[in-house]
PDB file of C-alpha atoms and ligand atoms in Angstrom:
ATOM      1  CA  MET K   1      -3.163 108.372 -57.887  1.00 68.00           C
ATOM      2  CA  THR K   2      -3.906 109.594 -61.380  1.00 62.00           C
ATOM      3  CA  ASP K   3      -1.835 112.782 -61.532  1.00 66.00           C
ATOM      4  CA  TYR K   4       1.894 112.078 -61.406  1.00 64.00           C
ATOM      5  CA  THR K   5       2.931 115.747 -61.386  1.00 70.00           C
ATOM      6  CA  PRO K   6       4.527 116.561 -58.034  1.00 67.00           C
ATOM      7  CA  ASN K   7       2.703 119.291 -56.176  1.00 68.00           C
ATOM      8  CA  ALA K   8       5.390 121.928 -55.636  1.00 61.00           C
ATOM      9  CA  ASP K   9       3.400 123.844 -53.061  1.00 66.00           C
ATOM     10  CA  PRO K  10       1.119 121.446 -51.238  1.00 80.00           C
ATOM     11  CA  ASP K  11      -1.320 123.057 -48.850  1.00 91.00           C
ATOM     12  CA  VAL K  12      -1.271 119.996 -46.632  1.00 93.00           C
ATOM     13  CA  THR K  13       1.451 117.537 -45.702  1.00 95.00           C
ATOM     14  CA  VAL K  14       1.284 113.984 -44.453  1.00 97.00           C
ATOM     15  CA  GLN K  15       2.628 115.290 -41.162  1.00 97.00           C
ATOM     16  CA  ASP K  16      -0.351 117.685 -40.945  1.00 97.00           C
ATOM     17  CA  LEU K  17      -2.694 114.715 -41.262  1.00 97.00           C
ATOM     18  CA  ILE K  18      -0.752 112.701 -38.703  1.00 98.00           C
ATOM     19  CA  ASP K  19      -0.912 115.653 -36.282  1.00 98.00           C
ATOM     20  CA  ARG K  20      -4.639 115.995 -36.936  1.00 97.00           C
ATOM     21  CA  LEU K  21      -5.260 112.331 -36.085  1.00 98.00           C
ATOM     22  CA  HIS K  22      -3.279 112.570 -32.860  1.00 98.00           C
ATOM     23  CA  GLU K  23      -5.003 115.816 -31.840  1.00 97.00           C
ATOM     24  CA  GLU K  24      -8.382 114.201 -32.391  1.00 96.00           C
ATOM     25  CA  ALA K  25      -7.311 111.140 -30.407  1.00 96.00           C
ATOM     26  CA  ASP K  26      -6.210 113.329 -27.488  1.00 95.00           C
ATOM     27  CA  ARG K  27      -9.459 115.285 -27.413  1.00 91.00           C
ATOM     28  CA  GLU K  28     -12.298 114.713 -24.925  1.00 86.00           C
ATOM     29  CA  PHE K  29     -15.404 113.762 -26.882  1.00 80.00           C
ATOM     30  CA  SER K  30     -18.525 111.669 -26.798  1.00 85.00           C
ATOM     31  CA  THR K  31     -18.348 108.707 -29.176  1.00 84.00           C
ATOM     32  CA  VAL K  32     -21.916 109.597 -30.177  1.00 89.00           C
ATOM     33  CA  ASN K  33     -20.354 112.455 -32.160  1.00 91.00           C
ATOM     34  CA  THR K  34     -17.505 110.609 -33.858  1.00 94.00           C
ATOM     35  CA  PRO K  35     -17.532 108.245 -36.848  1.00 97.00           C
ATOM     36  CA  GLU K  36     -18.127 104.604 -35.951  1.00 98.00           C
ATOM     37  CA  VAL K  37     -16.617 103.346 -39.212  1.00 98.00           C
ATOM     38  CA  GLY K  38     -13.317 104.473 -40.704  1.00 98.00           C
ATOM     39  CA  ILE K  39     -12.789 103.710 -44.380  1.00 98.00           C
ATOM     40  CA  ILE K  40      -9.262 103.922 -45.737  1.00 98.00           C
ATOM     41  CA  MET K  41      -7.847 103.075 -49.143  1.00 98.00           C
ATOM     42  CA  GLY K  42      -4.379 102.909 -50.601  1.00 98.00           C
ATOM     43  CA  SER K  43      -5.033 105.375 -53.390  1.00 97.00           C
ATOM     44  CA  ASP K  44      -7.809 107.575 -54.681  1.00 97.00           C
ATOM     45  CA  SER K  45      -7.782 105.222 -57.680  1.00 97.00           C
ATOM     46  CA  ASP K  46      -9.430 102.708 -55.311  1.00 98.00           C
ATOM     47  CA  LEU K  47     -12.393 105.000 -54.712  1.00 98.00           C
ATOM     48  CA  ASP K  48     -14.753 103.500 -57.287  1.00 98.00           C
ATOM     49  CA  VAL K  49     -14.316 100.014 -55.822  1.00 98.00           C
ATOM     50  CA  MET K  50     -14.469 101.235 -52.231  1.00 98.00           C
ATOM     51  CA  SER K  51     -17.628 103.261 -52.900  1.00 98.00           C
ATOM     52  CA  GLY K  52     -19.594 100.062 -52.435  1.00 98.00           C
ATOM     53  CA  ALA K  53     -18.918 100.512 -48.726  1.00 98.00           C
ATOM     54  CA  HIS K  54     -20.233 104.065 -48.851  1.00 98.00           C
ATOM     55  CA  ASP K  55     -23.344 102.841 -50.681  1.00 98.00           C
ATOM     56  CA  ALA K  56     -24.041 100.112 -48.129  1.00 98.00           C
ATOM     57  CA  LEU K  57     -23.574 102.465 -45.191  1.00 98.00           C
ATOM     58  CA  ALA K  58     -25.837 105.063 -46.799  1.00 98.00           C
ATOM     59  CA  ARG K  59     -28.420 102.326 -47.395  1.00 98.00           C
ATOM     60  CA  LEU K  60     -28.295 101.580 -43.659  1.00 98.00           C
ATOM     61  CA  GLY K  61     -28.752 105.217 -42.651  1.00 98.00           C
ATOM     62  CA  PHE K  62     -25.152 106.254 -42.030  1.00 98.00           C
ATOM     63  CA  GLU K  63     -23.949 109.697 -43.057  1.00 98.00           C
ATOM     64  CA  GLU K  64     -20.443 110.804 -43.957  1.00 98.00           C
ATOM     65  CA  GLN K  65     -18.617 112.836 -41.334  1.00 97.00           C
ATOM     66  CA  THR K  66     -16.100 115.212 -42.894  1.00 97.00           C
ATOM     67  CA  ASP K  67     -15.386 117.327 -39.819  1.00 94.00           C
ATOM     68  CA  PHE K  68     -14.424 115.541 -36.618  1.00 91.00           C
ATOM     69  CA  GLN K  69     -15.815 118.430 -34.558  1.00 89.00           C
ATOM     70  CA  ASP K  70     -19.016 118.924 -36.505  1.00 91.00           C
ATOM     71  CA  PRO K  71     -20.964 115.682 -36.896  1.00 93.00           C
ATOM     72  CA  PRO K  72     -23.893 115.386 -39.301  1.00 94.00           C
ATOM     73  CA  GLU K  73     -27.361 114.732 -37.937  1.00 94.00           C
ATOM     74  CA  ALA K  74     -27.333 110.963 -38.336  1.00 95.00           C
ATOM     75  CA  ARG K  75     -26.529 108.949 -35.200  1.00 95.00           C
ATOM     76  CA  PHE K  76     -24.149 106.659 -37.096  1.00 97.00           C
ATOM     77  CA  THR K  77     -21.431 107.999 -39.343  1.00 98.00           C
ATOM     78  CA  TYR K  78     -18.307 107.077 -41.300  1.00 98.00           C
ATOM     79  CA  GLU K  79     -15.204 108.877 -42.530  1.00 98.00           C
ATOM     80  CA  THR K  80     -12.879 108.245 -45.465  1.00 98.00           C
ATOM     81  CA  TYR K  81      -9.154 108.864 -45.952  1.00 98.00           C
ATOM     82  CA  VAL K  82      -6.490 107.842 -48.466  1.00 98.00           C
ATOM     83  CA  VAL K  83      -3.698 106.119 -46.545  1.00 98.00           C
ATOM     84  CA  SER K  84      -0.935 104.403 -48.479  1.00 98.00           C
ATOM     85  CA  ALA K  85       0.998 101.633 -46.751  1.00 98.00           C
ATOM     86  CA  HIS K  86       3.987 102.084 -49.041  1.00 97.00           C
ATOM     87  CA  ARG K  87       3.986 105.791 -49.827  1.00 97.00           C
ATOM     88  CA  THR K  88       2.891 107.033 -46.391  1.00 98.00           C
ATOM     89  CA  PRO K  89       3.675 104.304 -43.834  1.00 98.00           C
ATOM     90  CA  GLU K  90       3.769 106.883 -41.018  1.00 98.00           C
ATOM     91  CA  LEU K  91       0.214 107.945 -41.830  1.00 98.00           C
ATOM     92  CA  MET K  92      -0.906 104.306 -41.856  1.00 98.00           C
ATOM     93  CA  TYR K  93       0.695 103.845 -38.464  1.00 98.00           C
ATOM     94  CA  ALA K  94      -0.959 106.980 -37.079  1.00 98.00           C
ATOM     95  CA  TYR K  95      -4.376 105.984 -38.437  1.00 98.00           C
ATOM     96  CA  GLY K  96      -4.204 102.492 -36.948  1.00 98.00           C
ATOM     97  CA  GLU K  97      -2.703 103.666 -33.681  1.00 98.00           C
ATOM     98  CA  THR K  98      -5.322 106.387 -33.081  1.00 98.00           C
ATOM     99  CA  ALA K  99      -8.366 104.489 -34.400  1.00 98.00           C
ATOM    100  CA  ALA K 100      -9.800 103.473 -31.025  1.00 97.00           C
ATOM    101  CA  ASP K 101      -8.969 106.778 -29.316  1.00 96.00           C
ATOM    102  CA  ARG K 102     -10.709 108.625 -32.159  1.00 97.00           C
ATOM    103  CA  GLY K 103     -13.855 106.640 -31.393  1.00 96.00           C
ATOM    104  CA  LEU K 104     -13.762 104.299 -34.389  1.00 97.00           C
ATOM    105  CA  ASP K 105     -15.302 100.891 -33.682  1.00 98.00           C
ATOM    106  CA  VAL K 106     -14.286  99.237 -36.923  1.00 98.00           C
ATOM    107  CA  VAL K 107     -12.048 100.056 -39.881  1.00 98.00           C
ATOM    108  CA  ILE K 108     -12.604  99.037 -43.503  1.00 98.00           C
ATOM    109  CA  ALA K 109      -9.317  99.076 -45.416  1.00 98.00           C
ATOM    110  CA  GLY K 110      -8.964  98.538 -49.149  1.00 98.00           C
ATOM    111  CA  ALA K 111      -5.892  98.230 -51.332  1.00 98.00           C
ATOM    112  CA  GLY K 112      -5.027  96.958 -54.767  1.00 98.00           C
ATOM    113  CA  GLY K 113      -1.987  95.595 -56.560  1.00 97.00           C
ATOM    114  CA  LYS K 114      -0.021  92.491 -55.567  1.00 96.00           C
ATOM    115  CA  SER K 115       1.375  94.144 -52.432  1.00 96.00           C
ATOM    116  CA  ALA K 116      -1.907  95.158 -50.894  1.00 97.00           C
ATOM    117  CA  ASP K 117      -0.510  95.696 -47.415  1.00 97.00           C
ATOM    118  CA  LEU K 118      -2.709  98.488 -46.063  1.00 98.00           C
ATOM    119  CA  PRO K 119      -5.467  96.206 -44.707  1.00 98.00           C
ATOM    120  CA  ASN K 120      -3.189  93.648 -43.075  1.00 97.00           C
ATOM    121  CA  MET K 121      -0.763  96.183 -41.591  1.00 97.00           C
ATOM    122  CA  THR K 122      -3.585  98.375 -40.308  1.00 98.00           C
ATOM    123  CA  ALA K 123      -5.152  95.286 -38.719  1.00 98.00           C
ATOM    124  CA  SER K 124      -1.934  94.657 -36.812  1.00 97.00           C
ATOM    125  CA  ILE K 125      -1.510  98.263 -35.736  1.00 98.00           C
ATOM    126  CA  ALA K 126      -5.152  98.909 -34.771  1.00 98.00           C
ATOM    127  CA  TYR K 127      -5.547  95.572 -32.945  1.00 98.00           C
ATOM    128  CA  PRO K 128      -7.847  94.849 -31.097  1.00 97.00           C
ATOM    129  CA  THR K 129     -10.036  97.216 -33.123  1.00 98.00           C
ATOM    130  CA  PRO K 130     -11.360  95.015 -35.962  1.00 98.00           C
ATOM    131  CA  VAL K 131     -10.240  95.724 -39.513  1.00 98.00           C
ATOM    132  CA  ILE K 132     -12.135  94.414 -42.533  1.00 98.00           C
ATOM    133  CA  GLY K 133      -9.903  94.098 -45.589  1.00 98.00           C
ATOM    134  CA  VAL K 134     -11.063  94.699 -49.135  1.00 98.00           C
ATOM    135  CA  PRO K 135      -8.780  93.417 -51.908  1.00 98.00           C
ATOM    136  CA  VAL K 136      -9.408  96.018 -54.597  1.00 98.00           C
ATOM    137  CA  GLN K 137      -8.339  93.577 -57.308  1.00 98.00           C
ATOM    138  CA  GLU K 138      -8.364  89.798 -57.679  1.00 98.00           C
ATOM    139  CA  LYS K 139      -4.552  89.723 -57.484  1.00 98.00           C
ATOM    140  CA  SER K 140      -4.679  91.466 -54.096  1.00 98.00           C
ATOM    141  CA  VAL K 141      -6.613  88.712 -52.305  1.00 98.00           C
ATOM    142  CA  ASP K 142      -3.653  86.658 -51.054  1.00 97.00           C
ATOM    143  CA  SER K 143      -1.841  89.743 -49.852  1.00 96.00           C
ATOM    144  CA  VAL K 144      -4.841  90.982 -47.860  1.00 97.00           C
ATOM    145  CA  ILE K 145      -5.794  87.701 -46.205  1.00 95.00           C
ATOM    146  CA  GLY K 146      -2.351  86.173 -45.705  1.00 93.00           C
ATOM    147  CA  MET K 147      -1.869  86.963 -42.031  1.00 93.00           C
ATOM    148  CA  PRO K 148       0.200  84.831 -39.654  1.00 94.00           C
ATOM    149  CA  THR K 149      -1.385  83.032 -36.705  1.00 95.00           C
ATOM    150  CA  GLY K 150      -2.233  85.459 -33.923  1.00 94.00           C
ATOM    151  CA  ALA K 151      -2.557  88.442 -36.259  1.00 95.00           C
ATOM    152  CA  PRO K 152      -6.191  88.406 -37.405  1.00 94.00           C
ATOM    153  CA  ILE K 153      -7.917  90.176 -40.231  1.00 96.00           C
ATOM    154  CA  VAL K 154     -11.469  89.784 -41.473  1.00 95.00           C
ATOM    155  CA  ALA K 155     -11.675  90.086 -45.257  1.00 97.00           C
ATOM    156  CA  VAL K 156     -14.124  89.979 -48.129  1.00 98.00           C
ATOM    157  CA  ASP K 157     -13.649  88.818 -51.702  1.00 98.00           C
ATOM    158  CA  ALA K 158     -12.093  91.081 -54.326  1.00 98.00           C
ATOM    159  CA  GLY K 159     -14.087  94.243 -54.821  1.00 98.00           C
ATOM    160  CA  LYS K 160     -16.773  93.359 -52.301  1.00 98.00           C
ATOM    161  CA  SER K 161     -16.616  96.591 -50.341  1.00 98.00           C
ATOM    162  CA  PHE K 162     -20.416  96.594 -50.034  1.00 98.00           C
ATOM    163  CA  ASN K 163     -20.194  93.373 -48.028  1.00 98.00           C
ATOM    164  CA  ALA K 164     -17.336  94.797 -45.978  1.00 98.00           C
ATOM    165  CA  ALA K 165     -19.649  97.568 -44.843  1.00 98.00           C
ATOM    166  CA  LEU K 166     -22.425  95.098 -44.015  1.00 98.00           C
ATOM    167  CA  SER K 167     -19.932  93.142 -41.907  1.00 98.00           C
ATOM    168  CA  ALA K 168     -18.875  96.358 -40.185  1.00 98.00           C
ATOM    169  CA  VAL K 169     -22.484  97.106 -39.299  1.00 98.00           C
ATOM    170  CA  GLN K 170     -22.919  93.542 -38.037  1.00 98.00           C
ATOM    171  CA  ILE K 171     -20.082  94.224 -35.603  1.00 98.00           C
ATOM    172  CA  LEU K 172     -21.680  97.512 -34.526  1.00 98.00           C
ATOM    173  CA  GLY K 173     -25.035  95.761 -34.282  1.00 98.00           C
ATOM    174  CA  ARG K 174     -23.820  93.750 -31.302  1.00 97.00           C
ATOM    175  CA  GLU K 175     -23.957  97.017 -29.336  1.00 96.00           C
ATOM    176  CA  HIS K 176     -26.746  98.887 -31.137  1.00 97.00           C
ATOM    177  CA  ALA K 177     -30.138  97.148 -31.485  1.00 98.00           C
ATOM    178  CA  GLU K 178     -31.190  99.861 -33.938  1.00 98.00           C
ATOM    179  CA  LEU K 179     -28.504  98.711 -36.368  1.00 98.00           C
ATOM    180  CA  ARG K 180     -29.493  95.071 -35.959  1.00 98.00           C
ATOM    181  CA  ASP K 181     -33.036  96.073 -36.942  1.00 98.00           C
ATOM    182  CA  ARG K 182     -31.775  97.958 -39.991  1.00 98.00           C
ATOM    183  CA  LEU K 183     -29.727  94.928 -41.093  1.00 98.00           C
ATOM    184  CA  VAL K 184     -32.742  92.652 -40.761  1.00 98.00           C
ATOM    185  CA  GLU K 185     -34.899  95.135 -42.662  1.00 98.00           C
ATOM    186  CA  TYR K 186     -32.278  95.303 -45.439  1.00 97.00           C
ATOM    187  CA  HIS K 187     -32.129  91.517 -45.651  1.00 97.00           C
ATOM    188  CA  ASP K 188     -35.919  91.216 -45.717  1.00 97.00           C
ATOM    189  CA  ALA K 189     -36.013  93.628 -48.674  1.00 96.00           C
ATOM    190  CA  LEU K 190     -33.435  91.486 -50.501  1.00 95.00           C
ATOM    191  CA  VAL K 191     -35.514  88.387 -49.906  1.00 97.00           C
ATOM    192  CA  SER K 192     -38.696  89.963 -51.203  1.00 97.00           C
ATOM    193  CA  ASP K 193     -36.811  91.299 -54.251  1.00 96.00           C
ATOM    194  CA  VAL K 194     -35.894  87.710 -55.139  1.00 97.00           C
ATOM    195  CA  ALA K 195     -39.535  86.659 -54.721  1.00 97.00           C
ATOM    196  CA  CYS K 196     -40.711  89.443 -57.045  1.00 97.00           C
ATOM    197  CA  ASP K 197     -38.001  88.697 -59.620  1.00 96.00           C
ATOM    198  CA  SER K 198     -38.820  85.003 -59.551  1.00 97.00           C
ATOM    199  CA  ARG K 199     -42.566  85.501 -59.988  1.00 97.00           C
ATOM    200  CA  ASP K 200     -42.139  88.137 -62.703  1.00 96.00           C
ATOM    201  CA  LEU K 201     -39.564  86.145 -64.684  1.00 97.00           C
ATOM    202  CA  HIS K 202     -41.880  83.172 -64.655  1.00 98.00           C
ATOM    203  CA  ASP K 203     -45.162  84.982 -65.188  1.00 97.00           C
ATOM    204  CA  VAL K 204     -44.071  87.616 -67.703  1.00 97.00           C
ATOM    205  CA  GLY K 205     -41.762  85.223 -69.530  1.00 98.00           C
ATOM    206  CA  VAL K 206     -38.093  85.646 -70.413  1.00 97.00           C
ATOM    207  CA  ALA K 207     -38.605  87.883 -73.449  1.00 97.00           C
ATOM    208  CA  GLY K 208     -41.094  90.150 -71.666  1.00 97.00           C
ATOM    209  CA  TYR K 209     -38.936  90.308 -68.565  1.00 97.00           C
ATOM    210  CA  ARG K 210     -35.886  91.333 -70.592  1.00 96.00           C
ATOM    211  CA  GLU K 211     -37.924  93.960 -72.411  1.00 96.00           C
ATOM    212  CA  ARG K 212     -39.201  95.367 -69.144  1.00 94.00           C
ATOM    213  CA  ARG K 213     -35.578  95.696 -67.984  1.00 91.00           C
ATOM    214  CA  GLY K 214     -34.836  97.695 -71.123  1.00 93.00           C
ATOM    215  CA  GLU K 215     -32.596  95.026 -72.647  1.00 87.00           C
TER     216      GLU K 215
HETATM  217  C1  RP5 A 301      -2.184 100.271 -54.185  1.00 88.99           C
HETATM  218  O1  RP5 A 301      -1.686 100.446 -55.454  1.00 88.99           O
HETATM  219  C2  RP5 A 301      -3.439 101.095 -54.144  1.00 88.99           C
HETATM  220  O2  RP5 A 301      -4.315 100.565 -53.188  1.00 88.99           O
HETATM  221  C3  RP5 A 301      -3.960 100.998 -55.537  1.00 88.99           C
HETATM  222  O3  RP5 A 301      -4.948  99.990 -55.652  1.00 88.99           O
HETATM  223  C4  RP5 A 301      -2.762 100.600 -56.347  1.00 88.99           C
HETATM  224  C5  RP5 A 301      -2.406 101.597 -57.411  1.00 88.99           C
HETATM  225  O4  RP5 A 301      -2.295 102.875 -56.846  1.00 88.99           O
HETATM  226  P1  RP5 A 301      -2.117 104.187 -57.770  1.00 88.99           P
HETATM  227  O5  RP5 A 301      -0.837 103.993 -58.520  1.00 88.99           O
HETATM  228  O6  RP5 A 301      -3.322 104.252 -58.665  1.00 88.99           O
HETATM  229  O7  RP5 A 301      -2.068 105.320 -56.797  1.00 88.99           O
HETATM  230  O8  RP5 A 301      -1.296 100.664 -53.216  1.00 88.99           O
END
């Protein structure tokens, strides 16, 4: 949240968003047309870190769905909301509570600060829908992963939202062979990148390699 000036005449309220989520959850729909992955973050100041998840999903052929009733062409999609555990606990509750009924298969939740409670609270509320926590900062790690026995959360290291998205697609891949294939293809490309880097670094030499990288 970068602008601290209160909006005197907001054109949307938290209650509007809560109502929207419940309306969508109550609607009859095919899960083919709803986002598989929900990405939430505690503040729009988390967006740069959380964009790694968007990048990974785009790399795997997902498109962003911005209108619940009007899906993009891609078969697999994601959505993104700002949901603050401390400023808007009711919205966090509504998001977690409606996740499965809105067709989400997995949620990626990121938060920063020392009290990074959005991922762990959402995991408890959305259970048994899996939640993958992203500590936005190093100091948020303990808060995100520190769940009591019986209250699970899957989490990645600080800032690793890209990996959170890969983990989300691994979960989806259990049901969708197409996604398993895309994950394997992605991994194969990584492996051959290392092979190329290794050969080039050796064969071109350190100085030439650096020069080629524009350093
Ligand atoms: C957390 O507090 C958010 O997830 C964010 O990382 C941090 C700071 O939020 P802003 O003050 O930038 O909104 O809840």
